[in-house]
Structures are given as structure tokens and as C-alpha cells.
Amino acid sequence: MFEILGIPPQALFGQMLLGLINGSFYAMLSLGLAVIFGMLNIINFAHGAFYMMGAFAAWMLLAYLGLGFYWALLLAPLLVGSFGILVERTMLCRLYRLDHLYGLLFTFGLALVIQGLFRQEFGASGLPYGIPAEMRGGSNLGFMFLPYYRGFVLAASVVVCFGTWFVIERTKLGAYLRAGTENPTLVQAFGVNVPRIIALTYGFGVALAGLAGVLAAPIYSVNPLMGSDLIIVVFAVVVIGGLGSVLGAIVTGFGLGLIEGLTKVFYPEASSTVIFVVMALVLLVRPAGLFGREG
Amino acid sequence: MPHDRSAASLLSVSALNAWYGESHVLHGVELDIQAGELVTLLGRNGAGKTTTLRAIMGIVPARSGSIRYDGIELIGLPVHRIAQHGIAYCPEERGIFASLSVRENLMLPPRVGPGGLSLAAIHELFPNLRARQDTAQGTRLSGGEQQMLAIARILRTGARLLLLDEPTEGLAPVIVQLIGQTIRRLKADGFTILLVEQNFRFAAALADRHLVMEHGHIVDMISGSAIDSNMDKLETYLGV
Amino acid sequence: MTVEAASLSARHSGQVPGHHQITFVVMLALLTMAPYGFYPIFLMKVLCFALFATAFNLLIGFVGLLSFGHAAFFGFGSYLSAHAAKVWGLPPELAILSGVAVAAALGVVIGGLAIRRHGIYFAMVTLALAQMIYFFALQAPFTGGEDGIQAVPRGFLLGVIDLRNDLACYYFVLAVYLCGFLLVYRIIHSPFGEVLRAIRDNETRAISLGYRIKLYKLLAFTLSAAISGLAGATKALVFQLASLTDVHWTMSGEVILMTLLGGLGTVFGPTVGAATIVTLQNHLAALGSWVTVAQGGIFILCVLVFRRGLVGELGRLLGNRQF
């Protein structure tokens, strides 16, 4: 068997796949953060908690109602998104006139409440959630082994990310969003119900986090704290990519996942910190971020 | 100042007050506009002309008084509901969106009533916009083209009352002329227009009536036919 | 960040208002007598966190920078001081100073990177960099990983005073706290502090007035980090333990909560907030995750209805004074 830089290709490509899987989650989560930030001017610290809620929703749908993975794929984002809309309409909407930092503090508090409640109810050890039967196993591609479910997660997140990109950049609804990001008052003066669009945007971004949670449930265990460290990495991704560009969020997410995967191969000690190091470097070289316009 | 409170008033504003935070900008504005009329608001900078338009549209932080449009009270309605009754606003800064193409900018405002201009009619009115409709960023257009786009996009929607804020500001004379022709054409088509202008020579040629604002309320009304005999008075008002 | 009482503080800048002196004397008297009514251990915990929150408030309240990574300075101050006392055998005052030094050095590095961005990006950058420090603490051998550094000797202050005595230790911690508190007070009422406030209120204007705001921000950040390190270093000696808890992001969240609850940009607020939260934690300790829920709930309440915080609201009730 040949080797690449002293690494067997199975290991190299396997880690690259794992990296891309992580990248899928980074991309979906930072995409949601970017969309929410565009309309609400709020960094949603609770995004990791909503991701966790998505995974728990999948687990609960199965455990309490006997509804399997595909139902969860549909219902969990709807549930989490509806909860998000409720939060936006009752509380978050009061903060738009204040400094953006209050939104960050509020959603941080919200994340603590959600995580605390789930931890109180389900403990911290984590609950198992099986891979759907059709997607167990995998196939040997020669240069690497591809577990079907991981391939599915990668494909699903690519479809979701580019679907979102398409809606925002190429449709009428997306035009409202882009215009609303620039000048919400004027868009509302044209007769568009901007408050409703804001609520739906938040709901959508949060549902995206919920969907990521469902996809993550069979890979990682379902755990009340599964989103809390992840959100910090996603913040770093967002700082690197900038919140101004949807495509930027997607590309940065997948790219950093890949970098992280490669680091696991070549220098495993740094794999948990490499994204932060990249962030520090980007701050030094290009303070506004790779796709950013803000200074 | 005479007020015609006849049933034909399309827009009837009374005792309108508006505030930006602590500062009280409008102090009891009274005005009536008949359907199909073209009325200008004249006055010096800071007299409250733009705020009057914004208050009618509902985009000031706080307002009180009464604004009746077509018999419906607008005070208390959310901004988008006001627009949906058939009022359209073209802001002084034009408000062209950089992240939208020219076509998307044009097609952005939703229809609020029947009888909006067709795309073909708009392109006939503003041939430049047809030529540049695929420009990816609306803000890449020249100032004059942006102004045309800003007016064009609210003509599509079927709104019957147009609030135009200084459409000629900073534009070359030939473009000012074109905008003047457009506004005349719109009046002929039956639009009701409330126009804020600094350039009152431009306004004088167009309007049925001129309302003069000072310190947040309306202090005088001059009919379009009487403009020549009132030139001295107007020049005093405007400080020209 | 637009602190609601911003306009109030400007009026008082430069001079020391009389009601601050009175409040300070009252606070000093209470703290001096406190060990006769409360457990010294509990009081020392309050004082360490009060100092930490006061240092944090220097940044958010007077420069308008929300750092979400202050646990890095608190935690590393505590690691270094524990390591110095236990492994190097340094006396407490030098152990604490080494903690302060490392926190200040970290502050220069993290602050230097973070001030390249503004607003929420600043918050995210500090959070991410602090997380990197956390992972470093998790992996570096000298921190003891999950176990932390345990059984740290309190030692003899200046070779004479036996800090193993809780009461002696308490008055030592009180002295440390007072030094930190007065230092921060001095900073915010100095010409330097006035520039910081000018940056907070209108950064563009401060730039146009010719201030090199990056330098001011970096200096404020470093001072805040150093004093946070002082708090952490002291805490490590008092509790004879430095652990991952002190460097985790939840600690950054707690210090924000203490400051927010007490009142952003107030002088005494962080201390009041810290006392409240530490008391709450003590009472709810048996209830497990409900502590987190309660803290999150307080965050939400503070942001939605109570943005001036306890001390800010009190000051408003007492005729728009700033405490």
C-alpha cells in the first residue's frame, strides 16, 4: 500500500472525511448565525443549545412517539424553529433598539437556561441514538472506507447549505432578506411585513441548527452539553469568515472542518485548537475576516 | 389658512406631532390633499418637510394626531399596513439596495393595489433602467439612474399616493428635466403626489398648490396659479 | 456598549464624589467586621470574585468592550500562582505576583488580537481565544489536567503571617481586594479613564480628537487582565486549588453575570453582583443544574427589564447618582 507524506491513505482520507463532517456542522451553524445576524443584528449564542435541542427532539420523537430518523429530520427542525419564533416574538424582539451586545448576553442566558433544564432532566452522560437501518455499514472506495451515514450527512448538509444560498441569493424572498438586512425600515415602508420576516428568519436559522442536531445525533451521543463547546468553535469560524456573506459562511465552515481533520492526521495535539490558531492568524493578516466587510 | 375638509380629500392630516427621541419636530401639521392633486411642501432645511412625509408613512419613532387616508386612520397602524393601503414613499437618499440587482430593486416592493404600471410602461418611461437591468448592484447606477429607479419601483405597486422627497437633489439639469416630465406624466395618469422640494422653481412649474412649512407646521398655502404674484413672499419664506 | 448611565458618569469624571467616599467607608467597615458574622471561606470567595468582576467592569463599563474570555486570565493567574507556591515554593506574595504577571502577558496577546475587531466580533474573538487557552490548560502537563493543582500551600505572608489561619488569610484577601478596587477606581477617575470613557461613548470622535485608541484599549485590556489574574491567583492560594473550572467559558459567563447584575459601569456594582451570585451559588449548590438555569434566568431578566443592575437602579432611586 502506498503512503502520502508517511500516512496511509485510508487514515488520511478517513480523517479528511471526519473533518468534512465536522465542517458540515460548522457550515450549517455558521450559516444560521449569519442569516440571523443579517436580519436581527444579534449573535445567537443559543445556537448551540438549539442544535442540542434538535438532537434531543430526535431522541424524544423516537423514545416517546416511536417516530424514527426521517420523521425527526422533518419534525425536529419544525419544533425547534417554532420554539425559536416564540422566543423571538416574546423576548428577543424587545432588544433590537439596544446595543447588539445585549442580544448576545440575552441569548447566552437563554442557552444556560436551556442547557440547565435538559441537564437536569436527562443528566450529563448522553443518550444513544442509532443510525437508521438503511444507512448502517459502508463501502470500500479503494482509497478509503466510506460509512454510508457519514456520506449522507455530508450530502445532506451540502444540499441544505446550497439550498439556503439559492433561496437567499436568487429568489424574491431572498431579495426581501437582503434588502431587509440593508434597510429594514424602507422595506417595511414598501408594505412588507418586516417583523414577521424577522421572526421567520430567526425561526429558520434556529431550525437549521435543529436540523444539524438531528444529523449529529447518530454520530455523537445526544448530550445536553453537545452544543456548548461547538458554538465557540462556530464563533471562531464566523470571525474567520465574517458574517456578511452566506457563501463565505459555507465555504469557511467546510474549509475549517477539513483543516481540523488534516491536523488530526499530522499533529493531533493541536486538533482542538487549530481553528482558534487560524482565527488568530486571520486577525493578524486580514482583521475584517476572509469575506468580511466590517472592520 | 383655509382647509377643505370635503369628502373628496384623499389625505387629511390634522394636529400631527412627531418626535425623534427628545426632539419635537412636528408641531401640529394640518394638510389636506385631494385625489389627483400634486402638492409640494416647501420650506427651509429643518422645517419638518421630510419628517412630515416620514410621519405619514409611519417611520418616525413617535407621532400623534390624525392622518386619514381614504377615510382610514393611519395613526397606530404598523408601517407595512400603511403602505398596503396604497401609499408609497421615495426617500431623499433614494434607498437603492446594494445587495440587490437593478431588476431586483425594481421588483422588490410588493403590489399594494390594482393599476400599477407594467414593466413595459416603466421601461418606456425610463429607458436607462431597461438597458441596465442586469447590473448586479443597484448602487452601481449613476445618481440620476438611481433616482429613476427609486421612483420607478413605487410606480409598479399600484399605490395611488406618492410621497416624493427631493427627487431632484444633486442631479444634472437634464435629469431634473426628465424627472419633471415624469412627475407631470404621473399626475396626468391620476396619481396623487406630495412632493418635498428645495428647488422651488422646479416645483412651481408642476404643482397645483404649495404648502409652506416653518418650525414644524404649515404656515401658508399658495395656489399654483398664484405663484408668480407671491414670489416675494415665497423668497422670504425660503430665504433665497 | 451604551451603558444606560453613561451620561451620568461623565458628570462625575475627574473628581471623587462624596457619596462614593461614604459608601466606601461603609463597605470597608462591613467587610472588616464580616468574618465575625460569616464564614471567612465564603467571604474570601466573595472578595475574589468581587475583584474579578471589578476588573472585568473596567473593560465593559468604562471602555465598552465586552470580553467573553476573562476566565483565561482568572484561570491562568490561578494556575501560575498555585504552581509557583507548590512546585517552586515561592512565598504567597511572589506566587500571586507571578500569577498577575502571566495574566498581564496573556492580556497583551489576547487583547492585541481582539481589539482588531469591534462589538460582537470582539466578544467572539475573546471567547474563542480563551477557549484555546482552556484547551491548552487541559493538555499542558503542569496544570494537572482534570485534577488541577491540588493541596497548594497558603504559606507565610512576607515570611511572617501564617495564612493557614482563616482569619489572617481573610484580612490578607481583603487587603488584596481593596488594592485592586482602589486601583480600578483610580484608573477610571484619572485622565486616562476619561479617554477610555470618550472611546466608549463615541469611538469615531475619540479618534478624530487624535487619541491612539488602540493603545488605550490595549492598556485597559491588559490592566483588566492583570487584575483578573490577581483575583485568580489569590483564589488559588485561599482555596489551595487551581482547576479547569477557573479557566472554562462558564467562568467568563459568571463574571459577566455578576457585573451585569450589579450594574455595568458602576463603581460598587460588581462587588454587589459578585456577593449576590456567590451567595446564590452557595444556597443552590445542592440543586445541581438548577444553578445554571437560575443564572441563565437572571441573565435574561437583567437584559430584558433590569439593564442598570442592582446598584444602577439604587442610584437612580437615590436621585440619579452613580455608585
mmCIF file of C-alpha atoms in Angstrom, chain A residues 37 43 45 91 95 98-99 101-102 104-106 108-110 112-113 116-117 119-120 228-229 232 235-236 238-239 243 269 272-273 276-277 279-280 283-284 287-289 294-295, chain C residues 1-2 4 64 66 68 113 116-121 123-125 127-129 131-132 135 139 248-249 253 256 260 264 287-290 292-293 295-297 299-300 303-304 307:
data_model
loop_
_atom_site.group_PDB
_atom_site.id
_atom_site.type_symbol
_atom_site.label_atom_id
_atom_site.label_comp_id
_atom_site.label_asym_id
_atom_site.label_seq_id
_atom_site.Cartn_x
_atom_site.Cartn_y
_atom_site.Cartn_z
ATOM 1 C CA PHE A 37 -27.264 38.330 12.245
ATOM 2 C CA ILE A 43 -25.332 36.960 17.518
ATOM 3 C CA PHE A 45 -25.363 32.469 21.491
ATOM 4 C CA MET A 91 -38.466 38.421 24.247
ATOM 5 C CA LEU A 95 -33.863 44.118 22.210
ATOM 6 C CA LEU A 98 -30.467 48.343 22.169
ATOM 7 C CA ASP A 99 -26.777 47.758 21.674
ATOM 8 C CA LEU A 101 -24.215 43.184 22.905
ATOM 9 C CA TYR A 102 -27.462 42.864 24.845
ATOM 10 C CA LEU A 104 -25.522 38.332 22.812
ATOM 11 C CA LEU A 105 -25.995 38.448 26.596
ATOM 12 C CA PHE A 106 -29.664 37.532 26.337
ATOM 13 C CA PHE A 108 -26.193 33.443 26.357
ATOM 14 C CA GLY A 109 -28.618 33.426 29.280
ATOM 15 C CA LEU A 110 -31.137 31.562 27.159
ATOM 16 C CA LEU A 112 -27.742 28.484 30.029
ATOM 17 C CA VAL A 113 -31.425 28.006 30.844
ATOM 18 C CA GLY A 116 -29.510 23.559 32.504
ATOM 19 C CA LEU A 117 -33.055 22.260 32.046
ATOM 20 C CA ARG A 119 -29.166 18.520 32.005
ATOM 21 C CA GLN A 120 -31.493 18.452 34.971
ATOM 22 C CA SER A 228 -21.869 24.449 24.201
ATOM 23 C CA ASP A 229 -18.286 23.865 23.094
ATOM 24 C CA ILE A 232 -17.459 28.558 20.469
ATOM 25 C CA PHE A 235 -17.933 31.644 16.610
ATOM 26 C CA ALA A 236 -14.302 31.330 15.565
ATOM 27 C CA VAL A 238 -17.727 33.180 11.918
ATOM 28 C CA VAL A 239 -14.908 35.539 12.905
ATOM 29 C CA LEU A 243 -20.986 37.365 8.880
ATOM 30 C CA GLU A 269 -2.254 17.527 19.788
ATOM 31 C CA SER A 272 -8.754 21.002 19.163
ATOM 32 C CA THR A 273 -7.071 24.397 18.875
ATOM 33 C CA PHE A 276 -8.533 29.194 17.004
ATOM 34 C CA VAL A 277 -4.982 29.470 15.705
ATOM 35 C CA MET A 279 -8.596 32.720 13.647
ATOM 36 C CA ALA A 280 -5.664 34.453 15.331
ATOM 37 C CA LEU A 283 -6.977 38.557 12.654
ATOM 38 C CA LEU A 284 -3.333 39.431 12.157
ATOM 39 C CA PRO A 287 -8.657 41.747 10.513
ATOM 40 C CA ALA A 288 -12.015 42.043 8.763
ATOM 41 C CA GLY A 289 -12.149 38.305 8.108
ATOM 42 C CA GLU A 294 -16.816 45.056 8.897
ATOM 43 C CA GLY A 295 -13.617 46.415 10.459
ATOM 44 C CA MET C 1 -21.689 49.260 24.723
ATOM 45 C CA THR C 2 -24.028 52.066 25.547
ATOM 46 C CA GLU C 4 -27.513 53.413 30.289
ATOM 47 C CA GLY C 64 -17.453 49.452 26.328
ATOM 48 C CA LEU C 66 -17.440 43.012 26.205
ATOM 49 C CA PHE C 68 -16.215 36.841 26.798
ATOM 50 C CA LEU C 113 -5.604 40.353 18.727
ATOM 51 C CA ARG C 116 -8.561 44.457 15.928
ATOM 52 C CA ARG C 117 -12.321 43.837 15.816
ATOM 53 C CA HIS C 118 -15.289 45.681 17.297
ATOM 54 C CA GLY C 119 -18.530 44.989 19.122
ATOM 55 C CA ILE C 120 -19.791 41.446 18.995
ATOM 56 C CA TYR C 121 -16.808 40.312 16.971
ATOM 57 C CA ALA C 123 -16.742 39.297 22.192
ATOM 58 C CA MET C 124 -16.491 36.278 19.902
ATOM 59 C CA VAL C 125 -12.733 36.661 19.436
ATOM 60 C CA LEU C 127 -14.318 33.827 23.731
ATOM 61 C CA ALA C 128 -12.547 31.787 21.068
ATOM 62 C CA LEU C 129 -9.049 32.717 22.238
ATOM 63 C CA GLN C 131 -11.247 28.539 24.645
ATOM 64 C CA MET C 132 -7.859 27.955 23.075
ATOM 65 C CA PHE C 135 -7.607 23.502 25.690
ATOM 66 C CA GLN C 139 -3.397 19.351 27.736
ATOM 67 C CA HIS C 248 -13.637 27.417 31.473
ATOM 68 C CA TRP C 249 -16.011 29.657 29.470
ATOM 69 C CA GLY C 253 -20.085 33.905 31.763
ATOM 70 C CA ILE C 256 -20.316 38.885 33.107
ATOM 71 C CA LEU C 260 -24.441 42.849 34.757
ATOM 72 C CA LEU C 264 -22.406 47.769 34.283
ATOM 73 C CA LEU C 287 -29.841 21.611 43.404
ATOM 74 C CA GLY C 288 -27.416 20.645 40.633
ATOM 75 C CA SER C 289 -28.204 22.073 37.242
ATOM 76 C CA TRP C 290 -30.820 24.433 38.627
ATOM 77 C CA THR C 292 -27.244 27.080 35.702
ATOM 78 C CA VAL C 293 -30.931 27.602 34.999
ATOM 79 C CA GLN C 295 -28.057 32.052 36.354
ATOM 80 C CA GLY C 296 -29.438 31.962 32.835
ATOM 81 C CA GLY C 297 -32.739 33.272 34.128
ATOM 82 C CA PHE C 299 -29.157 36.970 32.666
ATOM 83 C CA ILE C 300 -32.441 37.108 30.758
ATOM 84 C CA VAL C 303 -31.156 42.137 29.872
ATOM 85 C CA LEU C 304 -34.914 42.429 29.390
ATOM 86 C CA ARG C 307 -30.274 46.764 32.480
#
